Each structure stands twice: as C-alpha cells, then as structure tokens.
Amino acid sequence: MPEFMDVHTSMAGVTTEALMAAHQADLDIQDDEGVSFKHAWADPNTGHVFCLSEGPSADAVQRIHERAGHPADEIHEITVTA
Amino acid sequence: MPEFMDVHTSMAGVTTEALMAAHQADLDIQDDEGVSFKHAWADPNTGHVFCLSEGPSADAVQRIHERAGHPADEIHEITVTA
C-alpha cells in the first residue's frame, strides 16, 4: 500500500485537543477510502502539520481530509525511506 | 528533548542508496550536537524529504545537516502530536 506524507500549512496555534479531534475526524471516515492515518506531527508556531498515512492514492487521502474539514496543502507519495 | 520535523525541498530523483547515505552522514556526526535523527521519508517526484529528529534546538539539527552537506529548507519544532 502506498505511503503518503501530507502537509497542512495554516494550523497556527493548534492545540493537542484540536489536533486529536481533527485526527479522529479522519479516522472516523478513513475506511470509506481504504486510507489509514498513522501519525500527525504539529508545530503550532509555524502552523505546519505533517500527517503520515497509507492508502490507495493521494486523491483518496485528500478526499478524507476534505470531508473531515481540513484539506491538505501538499501530499507527497513516500517511496524512499531511511 | 524537543522533537523536530525538517523539510528538504530540492531532492528530486533521490534514490534509496542516496537517502541512506545522506542519513548515515547525519548519524555519523549527530552526537556532536546531541541530536538523534529518527527517520526520513522521501518523495523523489516532488523532491521533498522529511526528517524526524530529537535534539536540543533547531539550530543544532541544522548544524548537523549543514556539516553533512544537506541543509534543511525548513525546520519545525513538534510540540503537538496525534
């Protein structure tokens, strides 16, 4: 299953509670697209959030994020890791 | 220990061998700054590489990346995760 790192760039000030709620909103509907969100890392100062997921395509990842109310600004397909 | 996600945006075409070599170059000297690089994810198509690390500061992370020959374009301090 392809792996993706997506980036949100406008989440300045995000709190633990807000990030957990946003992540849960993805988890609640991710099965509809065969996506599995694995982890999210946030920097409230720069407003960047990085989400690691597995799924059939970048479009599938984006559809879940859009339906959950927080479309990604970038989605990168991860094919090399170290 | 603070956690960081740094981003490189100009690594289009990066191969597994090249990423592993770059990562190893960081590991070889990271103790000099008290940094620990944990994982790197790359998208050779967009040229983006995301590196997760722990260390005393973003500057310490950058000093290791600079000495290893691949300064980061962005470094985000991760204070919220989900």
PDB file of N, CA, C and O in Angstrom, chain A:
ATOM      1  N   MET A   1       0.860  -1.202   0.000  1.00  0.00           N
ATOM      2  CA  MET A   1       0.000   0.000   0.000  1.00  0.00           C
ATOM      3  C   MET A   1       0.892   1.246   0.000  1.00  0.00           C
ATOM      4  O   MET A   1       1.764   1.364   0.844  1.00  0.00           O
ATOM      5  N   PRO A   2       0.666   2.172  -0.925  1.00  0.00           N
ATOM      6  CA  PRO A   2       1.475   3.408  -0.944  1.00  0.00           C
ATOM      7  C   PRO A   2       1.363   4.184   0.367  1.00  0.00           C
ATOM      8  O   PRO A   2       0.324   4.158   1.039  1.00  0.00           O
ATOM      9  N   GLU A   3       2.439   4.888   0.679  1.00  0.00           N
ATOM     10  CA  GLU A   3       2.505   5.701   1.898  1.00  0.00           C
ATOM     11  C   GLU A   3       2.589   7.172   1.480  1.00  0.00           C
ATOM     12  O   GLU A   3       3.196   7.497   0.449  1.00  0.00           O
ATOM     13  N   PHE A   4       1.981   8.025   2.276  1.00  0.00           N
ATOM     14  CA  PHE A   4       1.934   9.455   1.950  1.00  0.00           C
ATOM     15  C   PHE A   4       2.288  10.308   3.168  1.00  0.00           C
ATOM     16  O   PHE A   4       1.948   9.949   4.304  1.00  0.00           O
ATOM     17  N   MET A   5       2.966  11.425   2.898  1.00  0.00           N
ATOM     18  CA  MET A   5       3.146  12.465   3.915  1.00  0.00           C
ATOM     19  C   MET A   5       2.422  13.689   3.385  1.00  0.00           C
ATOM     20  O   MET A   5       2.775  14.226   2.322  1.00  0.00           O
ATOM     21  N   ASP A   6       1.372  14.102   4.073  1.00  0.00           N
ATOM     22  CA  ASP A   6       0.694  15.323   3.636  1.00  0.00           C
ATOM     23  C   ASP A   6       0.993  16.439   4.615  1.00  0.00           C
ATOM     24  O   ASP A   6       1.364  16.212   5.766  1.00  0.00           O
ATOM     25  N   VAL A   7       0.890  17.670   4.102  1.00  0.00           N
ATOM     26  CA  VAL A   7       1.300  18.848   4.863  1.00  0.00           C
ATOM     27  C   VAL A   7       0.167  19.873   4.882  1.00  0.00           C
ATOM     28  O   VAL A   7      -0.405  20.197   3.824  1.00  0.00           O
ATOM     29  N   HIS A   8      -0.154  20.331   6.060  1.00  0.00           N
ATOM     30  CA  HIS A   8      -1.077  21.453   6.257  1.00  0.00           C
ATOM     31  C   HIS A   8      -0.217  22.625   6.716  1.00  0.00           C
ATOM     32  O   HIS A   8       0.639  22.442   7.591  1.00  0.00           O
ATOM     33  N   THR A   9      -0.466  23.798   6.186  1.00  0.00           N
ATOM     34  CA  THR A   9       0.428  24.923   6.476  1.00  0.00           C
ATOM     35  C   THR A   9      -0.267  26.086   7.187  1.00  0.00           C
ATOM     36  O   THR A   9       0.362  27.115   7.430  1.00  0.00           O
ATOM     37  N   SER A  10      -1.537  25.915   7.502  1.00  0.00           N
ATOM     38  CA  SER A  10      -2.303  27.041   8.076  1.00  0.00           C
ATOM     39  C   SER A  10      -2.977  26.652   9.386  1.00  0.00           C
ATOM     40  O   SER A  10      -4.130  26.995   9.625  1.00  0.00           O
ATOM     41  N   MET A  11      -2.231  25.923  10.242  1.00  0.00           N
ATOM     42  CA  MET A  11      -2.823  25.493  11.508  1.00  0.00           C
ATOM     43  C   MET A  11      -2.090  26.109  12.699  1.00  0.00           C
ATOM     44  O   MET A  11      -1.893  25.464  13.732  1.00  0.00           O
ATOM     45  N   ALA A  12      -1.719  27.384  12.557  1.00  0.00           N
ATOM     46  CA  ALA A  12      -1.038  28.076  13.659  1.00  0.00           C
ATOM     47  C   ALA A  12      -1.910  28.044  14.911  1.00  0.00           C
ATOM     48  O   ALA A  12      -3.135  28.214  14.835  1.00  0.00           O
ATOM     49  N   GLY A  13      -1.272  27.783  16.031  1.00  0.00           N
ATOM     50  CA  GLY A  13      -1.978  27.777  17.308  1.00  0.00           C
ATOM     51  C   GLY A  13      -2.701  26.489  17.629  1.00  0.00           C
ATOM     52  O   GLY A  13      -3.402  26.413  18.648  1.00  0.00           O
ATOM     53  N   VAL A  14      -2.542  25.482  16.772  1.00  0.00           N
ATOM     54  CA  VAL A  14      -3.277  24.228  17.002  1.00  0.00           C
ATOM     55  C   VAL A  14      -2.901  23.646  18.365  1.00  0.00           C
ATOM     56  O   VAL A  14      -1.728  23.611  18.753  1.00  0.00           O
ATOM     57  N   THR A  15      -3.925  23.213  19.099  1.00  0.00           N
ATOM     58  CA  THR A  15      -3.727  22.619  20.421  1.00  0.00           C
ATOM     59  C   THR A  15      -3.749  21.095  20.317  1.00  0.00           C
ATOM     60  O   THR A  15      -4.163  20.530  19.297  1.00  0.00           O
ATOM     61  N   THR A  16      -3.324  20.457  21.391  1.00  0.00           N
ATOM     62  CA  THR A  16      -3.391  18.993  21.419  1.00  0.00           C
ATOM     63  C   THR A  16      -4.828  18.529  21.212  1.00  0.00           C
ATOM     64  O   THR A  16      -5.094  17.597  20.441  1.00  0.00           O
ATOM     65  N   GLU A  17      -5.756  19.182  21.882  1.00  0.00           N
ATOM     66  CA  GLU A  17      -7.161  18.787  21.780  1.00  0.00           C
ATOM     67  C   GLU A  17      -7.665  18.947  20.339  1.00  0.00           C
ATOM     68  O   GLU A  17      -8.370  18.088  19.817  1.00  0.00           O
ATOM     69  N   ALA A  18      -7.304  20.061  19.704  1.00  0.00           N
ATOM     70  CA  ALA A  18      -7.769  20.329  18.336  1.00  0.00           C
ATOM     71  C   ALA A  18      -7.149  19.335  17.355  1.00  0.00           C
ATOM     72  O   ALA A  18      -7.826  18.847  16.431  1.00  0.00           O
ATOM     73  N   LEU A  19      -5.865  19.027  17.538  1.00  0.00           N
ATOM     74  CA  LEU A  19      -5.221  18.083  16.625  1.00  0.00           C
ATOM     75  C   LEU A  19      -5.808  16.687  16.803  1.00  0.00           C
ATOM     76  O   LEU A  19      -6.067  15.983  15.820  1.00  0.00           O
ATOM     77  N   MET A  20      -6.029  16.299  18.054  1.00  0.00           N
ATOM     78  CA  MET A  20      -6.612  14.975  18.282  1.00  0.00           C
ATOM     79  C   MET A  20      -8.019  14.893  17.709  1.00  0.00           C
ATOM     80  O   MET A  20      -8.409  13.861  17.142  1.00  0.00           O
ATOM     81  N   ALA A  21      -8.787  15.971  17.807  1.00  0.00           N
ATOM     82  CA  ALA A  21     -10.141  15.978  17.251  1.00  0.00           C
ATOM     83  C   ALA A  21     -10.097  15.901  15.722  1.00  0.00           C
ATOM     84  O   ALA A  21     -10.880  15.175  15.095  1.00  0.00           O
ATOM     85  N   ALA A  22      -9.167  16.643  15.113  1.00  0.00           N
ATOM     86  CA  ALA A  22      -9.045  16.614  13.652  1.00  0.00           C
ATOM     87  C   ALA A  22      -8.613  15.227  13.189  1.00  0.00           C
ATOM     88  O   ALA A  22      -9.130  14.684  12.194  1.00  0.00           O
ATOM     89  N   HIS A  23      -7.649  14.645  13.899  1.00  0.00           N
ATOM     90  CA  HIS A  23      -7.160  13.307  13.557  1.00  0.00           C
ATOM     91  C   HIS A  23      -8.291  12.288  13.700  1.00  0.00           C
ATOM     92  O   HIS A  23      -8.479  11.414  12.837  1.00  0.00           O
ATOM     93  N   GLN A  24      -9.063  12.413  14.775  1.00  0.00           N
ATOM     94  CA  GLN A  24     -10.164  11.470  14.978  1.00  0.00           C
ATOM     95  C   GLN A  24     -11.211  11.589  13.872  1.00  0.00           C
ATOM     96  O   GLN A  24     -11.793  10.583  13.446  1.00  0.00           O
ATOM     97  N   ALA A  25     -11.423  12.820  13.401  1.00  0.00           N
ATOM     98  CA  ALA A  25     -12.393  13.021  12.304  1.00  0.00           C
ATOM     99  C   ALA A  25     -11.940  12.284  11.046  1.00  0.00           C
ATOM    100  O   ALA A  25     -12.769  11.773  10.278  1.00  0.00           O
ATOM    101  N   ASP A  26     -10.629  12.244  10.816  1.00  0.00           N
ATOM    102  CA  ASP A  26     -10.104  11.442   9.699  1.00  0.00           C
ATOM    103  C   ASP A  26     -10.324   9.949   9.956  1.00  0.00           C
ATOM    104  O   ASP A  26     -10.785   9.214   9.069  1.00  0.00           O
ATOM    105  N   LEU A  27      -9.960   9.511  11.162  1.00  0.00           N
ATOM    106  CA  LEU A  27     -10.061   8.076  11.482  1.00  0.00           C
ATOM    107  C   LEU A  27     -11.492   7.576  11.345  1.00  0.00           C
ATOM    108  O   LEU A  27     -11.731   6.444  10.907  1.00  0.00           O
ATOM    109  N   ASP A  28     -12.444   8.445  11.685  1.00  0.00           N
ATOM    110  CA  ASP A  28     -13.846   8.032  11.678  1.00  0.00           C
ATOM    111  C   ASP A  28     -14.349   7.659  10.283  1.00  0.00           C
ATOM    112  O   ASP A  28     -15.308   6.888  10.167  1.00  0.00           O
ATOM    113  N   ILE A  29     -13.743   8.240   9.249  1.00  0.00           N
ATOM    114  CA  ILE A  29     -14.259   8.013   7.890  1.00  0.00           C
ATOM    115  C   ILE A  29     -13.217   7.420   6.948  1.00  0.00           C
ATOM    116  O   ILE A  29     -13.499   7.169   5.779  1.00  0.00           O
ATOM    117  N   GLN A  30     -11.982   7.168   7.434  1.00  0.00           N
ATOM    118  CA  GLN A  30     -10.911   6.749   6.531  1.00  0.00           C
ATOM    119  C   GLN A  30     -11.190   5.420   5.826  1.00  0.00           C
ATOM    120  O   GLN A  30     -10.724   5.192   4.700  1.00  0.00           O
ATOM    121  N   ASP A  31     -11.987   4.537   6.460  1.00  0.00           N
ATOM    122  CA  ASP A  31     -12.260   3.245   5.838  1.00  0.00           C
ATOM    123  C   ASP A  31     -13.030   3.398   4.532  1.00  0.00           C
ATOM    124  O   ASP A  31     -12.968   2.518   3.664  1.00  0.00           O
ATOM    125  N   ASP A  32     -13.747   4.500   4.389  1.00  0.00           N
ATOM    126  CA  ASP A  32     -14.520   4.719   3.164  1.00  0.00           C
ATOM    127  C   ASP A  32     -13.635   4.755   1.930  1.00  0.00           C
ATOM    128  O   ASP A  32     -14.084   4.482   0.810  1.00  0.00           O
ATOM    129  N   GLU A  33     -12.364   5.163   2.138  1.00  0.00           N
ATOM    130  CA  GLU A  33     -11.431   5.296   1.008  1.00  0.00           C
ATOM    131  C   GLU A  33     -10.254   4.325   1.112  1.00  0.00           C
ATOM    132  O   GLU A  33      -9.311   4.412   0.317  1.00  0.00           O
ATOM    133  N   GLY A  34     -10.292   3.427   2.096  1.00  0.00           N
ATOM    134  CA  GLY A  34      -9.193   2.488   2.268  1.00  0.00           C
ATOM    135  C   GLY A  34      -7.906   3.147   2.728  1.00  0.00           C
ATOM    136  O   GLY A  34      -6.802   2.669   2.448  1.00  0.00           O
ATOM    137  N   VAL A  35      -8.045   4.273   3.441  1.00  0.00           N
ATOM    138  CA  VAL A  35      -6.889   5.028   3.929  1.00  0.00           C
ATOM    139  C   VAL A  35      -6.675   4.701   5.408  1.00  0.00           C
ATOM    140  O   VAL A  35      -7.622   4.411   6.143  1.00  0.00           O
ATOM    141  N   SER A  36      -5.408   4.734   5.844  1.00  0.00           N
ATOM    142  CA  SER A  36      -5.088   4.565   7.256  1.00  0.00           C
ATOM    143  C   SER A  36      -4.125   5.663   7.680  1.00  0.00           C
ATOM    144  O   SER A  36      -2.958   5.675   7.269  1.00  0.00           O
ATOM    145  N   PHE A  37      -4.628   6.600   8.467  1.00  0.00           N
ATOM    146  CA  PHE A  37      -3.760   7.660   9.000  1.00  0.00           C
ATOM    147  C   PHE A  37      -2.999   7.106  10.197  1.00  0.00           C
ATOM    148  O   PHE A  37      -3.593   6.527  11.103  1.00  0.00           O
ATOM    149  N   LYS A  38      -1.675   7.300  10.179  1.00  0.00           N
ATOM    150  CA  LYS A  38      -0.823   6.659  11.170  1.00  0.00           C
ATOM    151  C   LYS A  38      -0.341   7.618  12.252  1.00  0.00           C
ATOM    152  O   LYS A  38      -0.220   7.232  13.419  1.00  0.00           O
ATOM    153  N   HIS A  39      -0.025   8.844  11.878  1.00  0.00           N
ATOM    154  CA  HIS A  39       0.522   9.768  12.866  1.00  0.00           C
ATOM    155  C   HIS A  39       0.420  11.186  12.336  1.00  0.00           C
ATOM    156  O   HIS A  39       0.407  11.401  11.115  1.00  0.00           O
ATOM    157  N   ALA A  40       0.351  12.158  13.261  1.00  0.00           N
ATOM    158  CA  ALA A  40       0.353  13.574  12.889  1.00  0.00           C
ATOM    159  C   ALA A  40       1.295  14.319  13.826  1.00  0.00           C
ATOM    160  O   ALA A  40       1.277  14.094  15.042  1.00  0.00           O
ATOM    161  N   TRP A  41       2.117  15.187  13.233  1.00  0.00           N
ATOM    162  CA  TRP A  41       3.085  15.989  13.988  1.00  0.00           C
ATOM    163  C   TRP A  41       2.775  17.457  13.709  1.00  0.00           C
ATOM    164  O   TRP A  41       2.705  17.864  12.535  1.00  0.00           O
ATOM    165  N   ALA A  42       2.664  18.277  14.745  1.00  0.00           N
ATOM    166  CA  ALA A  42       2.291  19.683  14.548  1.00  0.00           C
ATOM    167  C   ALA A  42       3.270  20.645  15.205  1.00  0.00           C
ATOM    168  O   ALA A  42       3.782  20.389  16.307  1.00  0.00           O
ATOM    169  N   ASP A  43       3.509  21.739  14.515  1.00  0.00           N
ATOM    170  CA  ASP A  43       4.248  22.881  15.056  1.00  0.00           C
ATOM    171  C   ASP A  43       3.276  24.055  15.113  1.00  0.00           C
ATOM    172  O   ASP A  43       3.009  24.706  14.094  1.00  0.00           O
ATOM    173  N   PRO A  44       2.698  24.330  16.286  1.00  0.00           N
ATOM    174  CA  PRO A  44       1.707  25.407  16.383  1.00  0.00           C
ATOM    175  C   PRO A  44       2.280  26.778  16.048  1.00  0.00           C
ATOM    176  O   PRO A  44       1.526  27.678  15.670  1.00  0.00           O
ATOM    177  N   ASN A  45       3.594  26.945  16.177  1.00  0.00           N
ATOM    178  CA  ASN A  45       4.201  28.243  15.878  1.00  0.00           C
ATOM    179  C   ASN A  45       4.225  28.535  14.393  1.00  0.00           C
ATOM    180  O   ASN A  45       3.905  29.639  13.957  1.00  0.00           O
ATOM    181  N   THR A  46       4.646  27.566  13.590  1.00  0.00           N
ATOM    182  CA  THR A  46       4.685  27.776  12.139  1.00  0.00           C
ATOM    183  C   THR A  46       3.358  27.396  11.479  1.00  0.00           C
ATOM    184  O   THR A  46       3.153  27.693  10.289  1.00  0.00           O
ATOM    185  N   GLY A  47       2.490  26.711  12.221  1.00  0.00           N
ATOM    186  CA  GLY A  47       1.210  26.309  11.658  1.00  0.00           C
ATOM    187  C   GLY A  47       1.286  25.105  10.737  1.00  0.00           C
ATOM    188  O   GLY A  47       0.330  24.812  10.007  1.00  0.00           O
ATOM    189  N   HIS A  48       2.416  24.397  10.780  1.00  0.00           N
ATOM    190  CA  HIS A  48       2.573  23.222   9.918  1.00  0.00           C
ATOM    191  C   HIS A  48       2.148  21.950  10.657  1.00  0.00           C
ATOM    192  O   HIS A  48       2.525  21.744  11.817  1.00  0.00           O
ATOM    193  N   VAL A  49       1.391  21.114   9.962  1.00  0.00           N
ATOM    194  CA  VAL A  49       1.046  19.784  10.459  1.00  0.00           C
ATOM    195  C   VAL A  49       1.417  18.777   9.375  1.00  0.00           C
ATOM    196  O   VAL A  49       1.085  18.972   8.190  1.00  0.00           O
ATOM    197  N   PHE A  50       2.104  17.721   9.779  1.00  0.00           N
ATOM    198  CA  PHE A  50       2.539  16.655   8.880  1.00  0.00           C
ATOM    199  C   PHE A  50       1.789  15.383   9.253  1.00  0.00           C
ATOM    200  O   PHE A  50       1.827  14.976  10.418  1.00  0.00           O
ATOM    201  N   CYS A  51       1.113  14.775   8.265  1.00  0.00           N
ATOM    202  CA  CYS A  51       0.347  13.557   8.516  1.00  0.00           C
ATOM    203  C   CYS A  51       0.903  12.417   7.674  1.00  0.00           C
ATOM    204  O   CYS A  51       1.009  12.543   6.448  1.00  0.00           O
ATOM    205  N   LEU A  52       1.214  11.308   8.323  1.00  0.00           N
ATOM    206  CA  LEU A  52       1.677  10.111   7.626  1.00  0.00           C
ATOM    207  C   LEU A  52       0.506   9.147   7.484  1.00  0.00           C
ATOM    208  O   LEU A  52      -0.205   8.889   8.457  1.00  0.00           O
ATOM    209  N   SER A  53       0.319   8.626   6.281  1.00  0.00           N
ATOM    210  CA  SER A  53      -0.797   7.717   6.045  1.00  0.00           C
ATOM    211  C   SER A  53      -0.430   6.648   5.026  1.00  0.00           C
ATOM    212  O   SER A  53       0.582   6.764   4.321  1.00  0.00           O
ATOM    213  N   GLU A  54      -1.252   5.624   4.966  1.00  0.00           N
ATOM    214  CA  GLU A  54      -1.209   4.648   3.890  1.00  0.00           C
ATOM    215  C   GLU A  54      -2.557   4.694   3.191  1.00  0.00           C
ATOM    216  O   GLU A  54      -3.582   4.912   3.839  1.00  0.00           O
ATOM    217  N   GLY A  55      -2.542   4.462   1.895  1.00  0.00           N
ATOM    218  CA  GLY A  55      -3.805   4.471   1.161  1.00  0.00           C
ATOM    219  C   GLY A  55      -3.584   4.158  -0.290  1.00  0.00           C
ATOM    220  O   GLY A  55      -2.440   4.069  -0.751  1.00  0.00           O
ATOM    221  N   PRO A  56      -4.667   4.031  -1.037  1.00  0.00           N
ATOM    222  CA  PRO A  56      -4.541   3.649  -2.446  1.00  0.00           C
ATOM    223  C   PRO A  56      -4.012   4.772  -3.333  1.00  0.00           C
ATOM    224  O   PRO A  56      -3.433   4.491  -4.386  1.00  0.00           O
ATOM    225  N   SER A  57      -4.192   6.037  -2.930  1.00  0.00           N
ATOM    226  CA  SER A  57      -3.759   7.158  -3.772  1.00  0.00           C
ATOM    227  C   SER A  57      -3.756   8.448  -2.969  1.00  0.00           C
ATOM    228  O   SER A  57      -4.405   8.540  -1.913  1.00  0.00           O
ATOM    229  N   ALA A  58      -3.061   9.450  -3.488  1.00  0.00           N
ATOM    230  CA  ALA A  58      -3.074  10.766  -2.856  1.00  0.00           C
ATOM    231  C   ALA A  58      -4.489  11.352  -2.881  1.00  0.00           C
ATOM    232  O   ALA A  58      -4.904  12.026  -1.935  1.00  0.00           O
ATOM    233  N   ASP A  59      -5.210  11.095  -3.955  1.00  0.00           N
ATOM    234  CA  ASP A  59      -6.583  11.605  -4.041  1.00  0.00           C
ATOM    235  C   ASP A  59      -7.459  11.025  -2.937  1.00  0.00           C
ATOM    236  O   ASP A  59      -8.321  11.723  -2.383  1.00  0.00           O
ATOM    237  N   ALA A  60      -7.272   9.760  -2.650  1.00  0.00           N
ATOM    238  CA  ALA A  60      -8.065   9.131  -1.587  1.00  0.00           C
ATOM    239  C   ALA A  60      -7.752   9.791  -0.243  1.00  0.00           C
ATOM    240  O   ALA A  60      -8.665  10.067   0.547  1.00  0.00           O
ATOM    241  N   VAL A  61      -6.476  10.046   0.020  1.00  0.00           N
ATOM    242  CA  VAL A  61      -6.073  10.732   1.259  1.00  0.00           C
ATOM    243  C   VAL A  61      -6.731  12.112   1.330  1.00  0.00           C
ATOM    244  O   VAL A  61      -7.307  12.508   2.347  1.00  0.00           O
ATOM    245  N   GLN A  62      -6.675  12.824   0.199  1.00  0.00           N
ATOM    246  CA  GLN A  62      -7.239  14.177   0.196  1.00  0.00           C
ATOM    247  C   GLN A  62      -8.754  14.156   0.391  1.00  0.00           C
ATOM    248  O   GLN A  62      -9.297  15.038   1.078  1.00  0.00           O
ATOM    249  N   ARG A  63      -9.427  13.177  -0.201  1.00  0.00           N
ATOM    250  CA  ARG A  63     -10.888  13.121  -0.033  1.00  0.00           C
ATOM    251  C   ARG A  63     -11.270  12.978   1.436  1.00  0.00           C
ATOM    252  O   ARG A  63     -12.239  13.610   1.905  1.00  0.00           O
ATOM    253  N   ILE A  64     -10.516  12.167   2.182  1.00  0.00           N
ATOM    254  CA  ILE A  64     -10.803  12.037   3.628  1.00  0.00           C
ATOM    255  C   ILE A  64     -10.531  13.362   4.336  1.00  0.00           C
ATOM    256  O   ILE A  64     -11.362  13.846   5.123  1.00  0.00           O
ATOM    257  N   HIS A  65      -9.395  13.958   4.062  1.00  0.00           N
ATOM    258  CA  HIS A  65      -9.066  15.233   4.720  1.00  0.00           C
ATOM    259  C   HIS A  65     -10.106  16.313   4.370  1.00  0.00           C
ATOM    260  O   HIS A  65     -10.472  17.123   5.235  1.00  0.00           O
ATOM    261  N   GLU A  66     -10.555  16.325   3.120  1.00  0.00           N
ATOM    262  CA  GLU A  66     -11.555  17.347   2.723  1.00  0.00           C
ATOM    263  C   GLU A  66     -12.871  17.119   3.453  1.00  0.00           C
ATOM    264  O   GLU A  66     -13.469  18.067   3.985  1.00  0.00           O
ATOM    265  N   ARG A  67     -13.326  15.877   3.465  1.00  0.00           N
ATOM    266  CA  ARG A  67     -14.595  15.573   4.134  1.00  0.00           C
ATOM    267  C   ARG A  67     -14.511  15.866   5.635  1.00  0.00           C
ATOM    268  O   ARG A  67     -15.518  16.222   6.267  1.00  0.00           O
ATOM    269  N   ALA A  68     -13.313  15.711   6.212  1.00  0.00           N
ATOM    270  CA  ALA A  68     -13.135  15.981   7.644  1.00  0.00           C
ATOM    271  C   ALA A  68     -12.955  17.475   7.909  1.00  0.00           C
ATOM    272  O   ALA A  68     -12.861  17.890   9.069  1.00  0.00           O
ATOM    273  N   GLY A  69     -12.886  18.277   6.838  1.00  0.00           N
ATOM    274  CA  GLY A  69     -12.854  19.723   7.014  1.00  0.00           C
ATOM    275  C   GLY A  69     -11.478  20.355   7.025  1.00  0.00           C
ATOM    276  O   GLY A  69     -11.355  21.551   7.313  1.00  0.00           O
ATOM    277  N   HIS A  70     -10.438  19.587   6.671  1.00  0.00           N
ATOM    278  CA  HIS A  70      -9.078  20.154   6.689  1.00  0.00           C
ATOM    279  C   HIS A  70      -8.259  19.613   5.509  1.00  0.00           C
ATOM    280  O   HIS A  70      -7.373  18.779   5.709  1.00  0.00           O
ATOM    281  N   PRO A  71      -8.560  20.077   4.298  1.00  0.00           N
ATOM    282  CA  PRO A  71      -7.801  19.621   3.128  1.00  0.00           C
ATOM    283  C   PRO A  71      -6.309  19.914   3.288  1.00  0.00           C
ATOM    284  O   PRO A  71      -5.927  20.939   3.873  1.00  0.00           O
ATOM    285  N   ALA A  72      -5.480  19.002   2.777  1.00  0.00           N
ATOM    286  CA  ALA A  72      -4.030  19.191   2.839  1.00  0.00           C
ATOM    287  C   ALA A  72      -3.590  20.191   1.779  1.00  0.00           C
ATOM    288  O   ALA A  72      -4.183  20.293   0.701  1.00  0.00           O
ATOM    289  N   ASP A  73      -2.510  20.927   2.090  1.00  0.00           N
ATOM    290  CA  ASP A  73      -1.938  21.855   1.113  1.00  0.00           C
ATOM    291  C   ASP A  73      -0.980  21.138   0.166  1.00  0.00           C
ATOM    292  O   ASP A  73      -0.790  21.580  -0.973  1.00  0.00           O
ATOM    293  N   GLU A  74      -0.360  20.080   0.637  1.00  0.00           N
ATOM    294  CA  GLU A  74       0.553  19.279  -0.182  1.00  0.00           C
ATOM    295  C   GLU A  74       0.360  17.813   0.205  1.00  0.00           C
ATOM    296  O   GLU A  74       0.135  17.519   1.378  1.00  0.00           O
ATOM    297  N   ILE A  75       0.504  16.921  -0.780  1.00  0.00           N
ATOM    298  CA  ILE A  75       0.534  15.483  -0.478  1.00  0.00           C
ATOM    299  C   ILE A  75       1.696  14.876  -1.254  1.00  0.00           C
ATOM    300  O   ILE A  75       1.755  14.998  -2.486  1.00  0.00           O
ATOM    301  N   HIS A  76       2.616  14.248  -0.521  1.00  0.00           N
ATOM    302  CA  HIS A  76       3.805  13.646  -1.131  1.00  0.00           C
ATOM    303  C   HIS A  76       3.731  12.130  -0.989  1.00  0.00           C
ATOM    304  O   HIS A  76       3.517  11.630   0.121  1.00  0.00           O
ATOM    305  N   GLU A  77       3.937  11.423  -2.104  1.00  0.00           N
ATOM    306  CA  GLU A  77       3.963   9.959  -2.035  1.00  0.00           C
ATOM    307  C   GLU A  77       5.371   9.512  -1.631  1.00  0.00           C
ATOM    308  O   GLU A  77       6.352   9.833  -2.304  1.00  0.00           O
ATOM    309  N   ILE A  78       5.425   8.785  -0.532  1.00  0.00           N
ATOM    310  CA  ILE A  78       6.716   8.371   0.026  1.00  0.00           C
ATOM    311  C   ILE A  78       7.114   7.030  -0.589  1.00  0.00           C
ATOM    312  O   ILE A  78       6.455   6.010  -0.347  1.00  0.00           O
ATOM    313  N   THR A  79       8.175   7.039  -1.358  1.00  0.00           N
ATOM    314  CA  THR A  79       8.640   5.793  -1.980  1.00  0.00           C
ATOM    315  C   THR A  79      10.048   5.419  -1.547  1.00  0.00           C
ATOM    316  O   THR A  79      10.544   4.352  -1.939  1.00  0.00           O
ATOM    317  N   VAL A  80      10.693   6.290  -0.785  1.00  0.00           N
ATOM    318  CA  VAL A  80      12.043   6.028  -0.282  1.00  0.00           C
ATOM    319  C   VAL A  80      12.083   6.442   1.181  1.00  0.00           C
ATOM    320  O   VAL A  80      11.622   7.533   1.523  1.00  0.00           O
ATOM    321  N   THR A  81      12.611   5.574   2.036  1.00  0.00           N
ATOM    322  CA  THR A  81      12.743   5.923   3.454  1.00  0.00           C
ATOM    323  C   THR A  81      14.119   5.511   3.970  1.00  0.00           C
ATOM    324  O   THR A  81      14.814   4.691   3.363  1.00  0.00           O
ATOM    325  N   ALA A  82      14.501   6.098   5.083  1.00  0.00           N
ATOM    326  CA  ALA A  82      15.787   5.750   5.724  1.00  0.00           C
ATOM    327  C   ALA A  82      15.634   5.950   7.217  1.00  0.00           C
ATOM    328  O   ALA A  82      14.698   6.606   7.682  1.00  0.00           O
TER     329      ALA A  82
END
